[in-house]
Amino acid sequence: MRRIRRRAGFAIVTMGILAGLTGCGEPVSDADLFDQAREVNFTYKAAVADVQLQILDGEWEIDQYGDRPQSCDSDGYRFRMSRATPPEWHLDGTPAEAAERIGAWLDENGWTDITARTYTDGITDIVVEARNPDAHIDRLTVDISPGDNYDIGTIYADSTCQPGDSHTIASAMLPKDSAQATPRALLEHPADPPSFGYNDDGTPRYWPDN
């Protein structure tokens, strides 16, 4: 494993939005928990979108959209998303050059624990990993895979574990009739506004304050 560059000092991780909402031991309403989760999700996705734009300023294929809360620890939730470049994408330079370029950009933009590694001998893929707790990102993984006809860039991102019940948040995201939920688009540009949850008619819900 090769560490691209080590930043001086240590990142100061704040307690998160929930502390501001709860006050001193006050219970959090379901509505406040939902709003907190939405803010975390949009901050996390915006940071990932900035990384995507360093690789491709165009539409990406969606695997995991990234707004479904998953349980973590004993009473927390987190988000997980993944994006892949379309088949027509081609790598600019070698995988090692791309990894160096991405790693340098991450370092200059507040990311920490930046590493680059390969798999085994004979496999030319390079993986860049990093963290950004201030943007609620516990782990970012960028997999760069060259091919004979086209190349593939894949981004995986796990958010930090946040306090709150994942089932409560997920229930508030669904339309009144969950069977009416409209499938999401298969492609998305990093600059497209993210949705979070669904409207009552089953369409993805977009928020005017984002």
mmCIF file of C-alpha atoms in Angstrom, residues 8-197:
data_model
loop_
_atom_site.group_PDB
_atom_site.id
_atom_site.type_symbol
_atom_site.label_atom_id
_atom_site.label_comp_id
_atom_site.label_asym_id
_atom_site.label_seq_id
_atom_site.Cartn_x
_atom_site.Cartn_y
_atom_site.Cartn_z
ATOM 1 C CA ALA A 8 -0.024 17.767 8.765
ATOM 2 C CA GLY A 9 -2.121 17.940 11.879
ATOM 3 C CA PHE A 10 -5.383 16.251 12.622
ATOM 4 C CA ALA A 11 -8.901 16.927 11.426
ATOM 5 C CA ILE A 12 -11.255 18.122 14.138
ATOM 6 C CA VAL A 13 -14.471 16.162 13.931
ATOM 7 C CA THR A 14 -17.489 17.919 15.358
ATOM 8 C CA MET A 15 -20.365 16.213 17.057
ATOM 9 C CA GLY A 16 -22.735 16.570 14.103
ATOM 10 C CA ILE A 17 -26.054 18.212 13.474
ATOM 11 C CA LEU A 18 -28.040 16.033 15.841
ATOM 12 C CA ALA A 19 -26.399 17.579 18.909
ATOM 13 C CA GLY A 20 -27.747 20.968 17.880
ATOM 14 C CA LEU A 21 -31.216 19.585 17.442
ATOM 15 C CA THR A 22 -31.443 17.641 20.667
ATOM 16 C CA GLY A 23 -30.303 20.276 23.144
ATOM 17 C CA CYS A 24 -29.437 18.888 26.576
ATOM 18 C CA GLY A 25 -30.895 15.429 26.559
ATOM 19 C CA GLU A 26 -34.114 16.454 24.880
ATOM 20 C CA PRO A 27 -35.730 13.742 22.712
ATOM 21 C CA VAL A 28 -35.518 14.150 18.958
ATOM 22 C CA SER A 29 -38.785 14.182 17.050
ATOM 23 C CA ASP A 30 -39.186 11.996 13.982
ATOM 24 C CA ALA A 31 -39.392 15.146 11.845
ATOM 25 C CA ASP A 32 -36.127 16.517 13.259
ATOM 26 C CA LEU A 33 -34.421 13.160 12.769
ATOM 27 C CA PHE A 34 -35.580 13.082 9.146
ATOM 28 C CA ASP A 35 -34.292 16.629 8.525
ATOM 29 C CA GLN A 36 -30.956 15.797 10.146
ATOM 30 C CA ALA A 37 -30.602 12.702 7.963
ATOM 31 C CA ARG A 38 -31.406 14.721 4.844
ATOM 32 C CA GLU A 39 -28.732 17.315 5.669
ATOM 33 C CA VAL A 40 -26.164 14.604 6.324
ATOM 34 C CA ASN A 41 -27.086 12.869 3.079
ATOM 35 C CA PHE A 42 -26.834 16.006 0.942
ATOM 36 C CA THR A 43 -23.482 17.019 2.467
ATOM 37 C CA TYR A 44 -22.108 13.515 1.928
ATOM 38 C CA LYS A 45 -23.343 13.339 -1.669
ATOM 39 C CA ALA A 46 -22.006 16.796 -2.526
ATOM 40 C CA ALA A 47 -18.511 15.782 -1.420
ATOM 41 C CA VAL A 48 -18.669 12.596 -3.499
ATOM 42 C CA ALA A 49 -19.952 14.556 -6.501
ATOM 43 C CA ASP A 50 -16.882 16.803 -6.324
ATOM 44 C CA VAL A 51 -14.677 13.705 -6.575
ATOM 45 C CA GLN A 52 -16.699 12.384 -9.518
ATOM 46 C CA LEU A 53 -16.101 15.613 -11.420
ATOM 47 C CA GLN A 54 -12.340 15.082 -11.156
ATOM 48 C CA ILE A 55 -12.803 11.868 -13.142
ATOM 49 C CA LEU A 56 -15.718 12.562 -15.491
ATOM 50 C CA ASP A 57 -17.779 15.700 -16.002
ATOM 51 C CA GLY A 58 -20.682 13.765 -17.473
ATOM 52 C CA GLU A 59 -23.380 11.258 -16.586
ATOM 53 C CA TRP A 60 -22.507 8.328 -14.329
ATOM 54 C CA GLU A 61 -24.288 5.005 -13.959
ATOM 55 C CA ILE A 62 -26.101 4.590 -10.641
ATOM 56 C CA ASP A 63 -25.741 1.344 -8.731
ATOM 57 C CA GLN A 64 -26.717 2.336 -5.187
ATOM 58 C CA TYR A 65 -28.418 5.732 -5.148
ATOM 59 C CA GLY A 66 -27.381 6.441 -1.597
ATOM 60 C CA ASP A 67 -30.434 7.768 0.259
ATOM 61 C CA ARG A 68 -31.557 4.577 1.983
ATOM 62 C CA PRO A 69 -30.416 4.569 5.634
ATOM 63 C CA GLN A 70 -28.767 1.386 6.882
ATOM 64 C CA SER A 71 -28.281 0.374 10.496
ATOM 65 C CA CYS A 72 -24.853 0.771 12.080
ATOM 66 C CA ASP A 73 -23.601 0.255 15.619
ATOM 67 C CA SER A 74 -26.462 -0.363 18.054
ATOM 68 C CA ASP A 75 -28.613 2.704 17.400
ATOM 69 C CA GLY A 76 -27.256 4.529 14.373
ATOM 70 C CA TYR A 77 -27.644 4.811 10.623
ATOM 71 C CA ARG A 78 -25.428 5.446 7.633
ATOM 72 C CA PHE A 79 -25.719 5.793 3.865
ATOM 73 C CA ARG A 80 -23.976 3.887 1.090
ATOM 74 C CA MET A 81 -23.715 4.907 -2.555
ATOM 75 C CA SER A 82 -21.867 3.776 -5.680
ATOM 76 C CA ARG A 83 -21.403 5.229 -9.146
ATOM 77 C CA ALA A 84 -19.650 3.928 -12.286
ATOM 78 C CA THR A 85 -18.447 5.580 -15.461
ATOM 79 C CA PRO A 86 -20.401 4.746 -18.644
ATOM 80 C CA PRO A 87 -18.989 2.253 -21.193
ATOM 81 C CA GLU A 88 -17.691 4.993 -23.501
ATOM 82 C CA TRP A 89 -15.388 6.447 -20.830
ATOM 83 C CA HIS A 90 -11.634 6.254 -21.384
ATOM 84 C CA LEU A 91 -8.917 6.873 -18.838
ATOM 85 C CA ASP A 92 -6.704 9.927 -19.346
ATOM 86 C CA GLY A 93 -3.202 8.485 -18.901
ATOM 87 C CA THR A 94 -2.232 5.407 -16.891
ATOM 88 C CA PRO A 95 -4.056 4.161 -13.776
ATOM 89 C CA ALA A 96 -1.061 5.198 -11.668
ATOM 90 C CA GLU A 97 -1.156 8.726 -13.087
ATOM 91 C CA ALA A 98 -4.896 8.942 -12.462
ATOM 92 C CA ALA A 99 -4.455 7.715 -8.884
ATOM 93 C CA GLU A 100 -1.737 10.294 -8.257
ATOM 94 C CA ARG A 101 -3.888 13.073 -9.690
ATOM 95 C CA ILE A 102 -6.979 12.067 -7.698
ATOM 96 C CA GLY A 103 -4.953 11.616 -4.526
ATOM 97 C CA ALA A 104 -3.365 15.050 -4.871
ATOM 98 C CA TRP A 105 -6.778 16.660 -5.395
ATOM 99 C CA LEU A 106 -8.204 14.885 -2.346
ATOM 100 C CA ASP A 107 -5.276 16.046 -0.233
ATOM 101 C CA GLU A 108 -5.699 19.649 -1.357
ATOM 102 C CA ASN A 109 -9.426 19.588 -0.587
ATOM 103 C CA GLY A 110 -9.522 18.439 3.009
ATOM 104 C CA TRP A 111 -9.621 14.650 2.671
ATOM 105 C CA THR A 112 -7.529 12.521 5.032
ATOM 106 C CA ASP A 113 -6.037 9.001 5.282
ATOM 107 C CA ILE A 114 -5.406 8.978 1.519
ATOM 108 C CA THR A 115 -3.869 5.770 0.193
ATOM 109 C CA ALA A 116 -3.392 4.095 -3.176
ATOM 110 C CA ARG A 117 -3.019 0.351 -3.611
ATOM 111 C CA THR A 118 -3.138 -2.375 -6.203
ATOM 112 C CA TYR A 119 -4.647 -5.834 -5.952
ATOM 113 C CA THR A 120 -2.217 -8.601 -6.954
ATOM 114 C CA ASP A 121 0.451 -9.098 -9.596
ATOM 115 C CA GLY A 122 -1.007 -9.078 -13.094
ATOM 116 C CA ILE A 123 -4.001 -6.898 -12.178
ATOM 117 C CA THR A 124 -3.577 -3.305 -13.317
ATOM 118 C CA ASP A 125 -6.448 -1.821 -11.300
ATOM 119 C CA ILE A 126 -5.531 0.861 -8.783
ATOM 120 C CA VAL A 127 -7.671 1.744 -5.783
ATOM 121 C CA VAL A 128 -7.583 5.121 -4.046
ATOM 122 C CA GLU A 129 -9.120 5.349 -0.574
ATOM 123 C CA ALA A 130 -9.763 8.368 1.637
ATOM 124 C CA ARG A 131 -11.921 9.780 4.436
ATOM 125 C CA ASN A 132 -13.678 13.090 5.024
ATOM 126 C CA PRO A 133 -15.444 13.065 8.402
ATOM 127 C CA ASP A 134 -16.314 16.764 8.118
ATOM 128 C CA ALA A 135 -18.447 15.842 5.078
ATOM 129 C CA HIS A 136 -19.810 12.751 6.874
ATOM 130 C CA ILE A 137 -17.758 10.343 4.718
ATOM 131 C CA ASP A 138 -16.250 7.431 6.602
ATOM 132 C CA ARG A 139 -14.731 5.772 3.542
ATOM 133 C CA LEU A 140 -14.378 6.714 -0.109
ATOM 134 C CA THR A 141 -13.085 4.107 -2.553
ATOM 135 C CA VAL A 142 -12.169 4.951 -6.144
ATOM 136 C CA ASP A 143 -11.431 1.883 -8.302
ATOM 137 C CA ILE A 144 -9.699 2.590 -11.614
ATOM 138 C CA SER A 145 -9.808 -0.375 -13.996
ATOM 139 C CA PRO A 146 -8.265 -0.138 -17.496
ATOM 140 C CA GLY A 147 -9.550 -2.379 -20.294
ATOM 141 C CA ASP A 148 -8.844 -3.225 -23.916
ATOM 142 C CA ASN A 149 -11.931 -1.509 -25.345
ATOM 143 C CA TYR A 150 -12.950 0.843 -22.536
ATOM 144 C CA ASP A 151 -11.992 1.693 -18.989
ATOM 145 C CA ILE A 152 -14.074 1.696 -15.818
ATOM 146 C CA GLY A 153 -14.003 4.092 -12.911
ATOM 147 C CA THR A 154 -16.120 3.130 -9.907
ATOM 148 C CA ILE A 155 -16.733 5.143 -6.756
ATOM 149 C CA TYR A 156 -18.049 3.652 -3.517
ATOM 150 C CA ALA A 157 -18.784 5.815 -0.475
ATOM 151 C CA ASP A 158 -19.964 4.995 3.036
ATOM 152 C CA SER A 159 -21.139 7.806 5.274
ATOM 153 C CA THR A 160 -20.139 8.087 8.895
ATOM 154 C CA CYS A 161 -22.453 6.406 11.389
ATOM 155 C CA GLN A 162 -24.989 8.937 12.679
ATOM 156 C CA PRO A 163 -27.172 8.691 15.808
ATOM 157 C CA GLY A 164 -30.771 7.807 15.048
ATOM 158 C CA ASP A 165 -33.024 4.929 14.077
ATOM 159 C CA SER A 166 -32.682 3.916 10.423
ATOM 160 C CA HIS A 167 -36.193 2.425 10.286
ATOM 161 C CA THR A 168 -37.807 5.659 11.493
ATOM 162 C CA ILE A 169 -36.021 7.625 8.774
ATOM 163 C CA ALA A 170 -36.785 5.058 6.068
ATOM 164 C CA SER A 171 -40.484 5.010 6.962
ATOM 165 C CA ALA A 172 -40.701 8.800 6.653
ATOM 166 C CA MET A 173 -39.081 8.656 3.216
ATOM 167 C CA LEU A 174 -41.692 6.381 1.642
ATOM 168 C CA PRO A 175 -44.868 7.583 -0.124
ATOM 169 C CA LYS A 176 -48.226 6.816 1.470
ATOM 170 C CA ASP A 177 -48.478 3.807 -0.846
ATOM 171 C CA SER A 178 -44.969 2.364 -1.047
ATOM 172 C CA ALA A 179 -45.970 0.349 -4.122
ATOM 173 C CA GLN A 180 -46.256 3.639 -6.037
ATOM 174 C CA ALA A 181 -42.554 4.503 -5.633
ATOM 175 C CA THR A 182 -41.146 5.407 -9.047
ATOM 176 C CA PRO A 183 -37.869 3.723 -10.060
ATOM 177 C CA ARG A 184 -34.998 6.184 -10.132
ATOM 178 C CA ALA A 185 -33.073 7.134 -13.254
ATOM 179 C CA LEU A 186 -30.177 4.887 -14.243
ATOM 180 C CA LEU A 187 -27.852 7.793 -15.050
ATOM 181 C CA GLU A 188 -26.994 10.953 -13.130
ATOM 182 C CA HIS A 189 -24.635 13.886 -13.584
ATOM 183 C CA PRO A 190 -22.741 14.829 -10.397
ATOM 184 C CA ALA A 191 -24.192 18.352 -10.640
ATOM 185 C CA ASP A 192 -27.795 17.104 -10.711
ATOM 186 C CA PRO A 193 -29.733 17.970 -7.532
ATOM 187 C CA PRO A 194 -30.113 14.915 -5.294
ATOM 188 C CA SER A 195 -33.469 13.648 -4.142
ATOM 189 C CA PHE A 196 -34.268 12.327 -0.684
ATOM 190 C CA GLY A 197 -37.326 10.182 -0.169
#
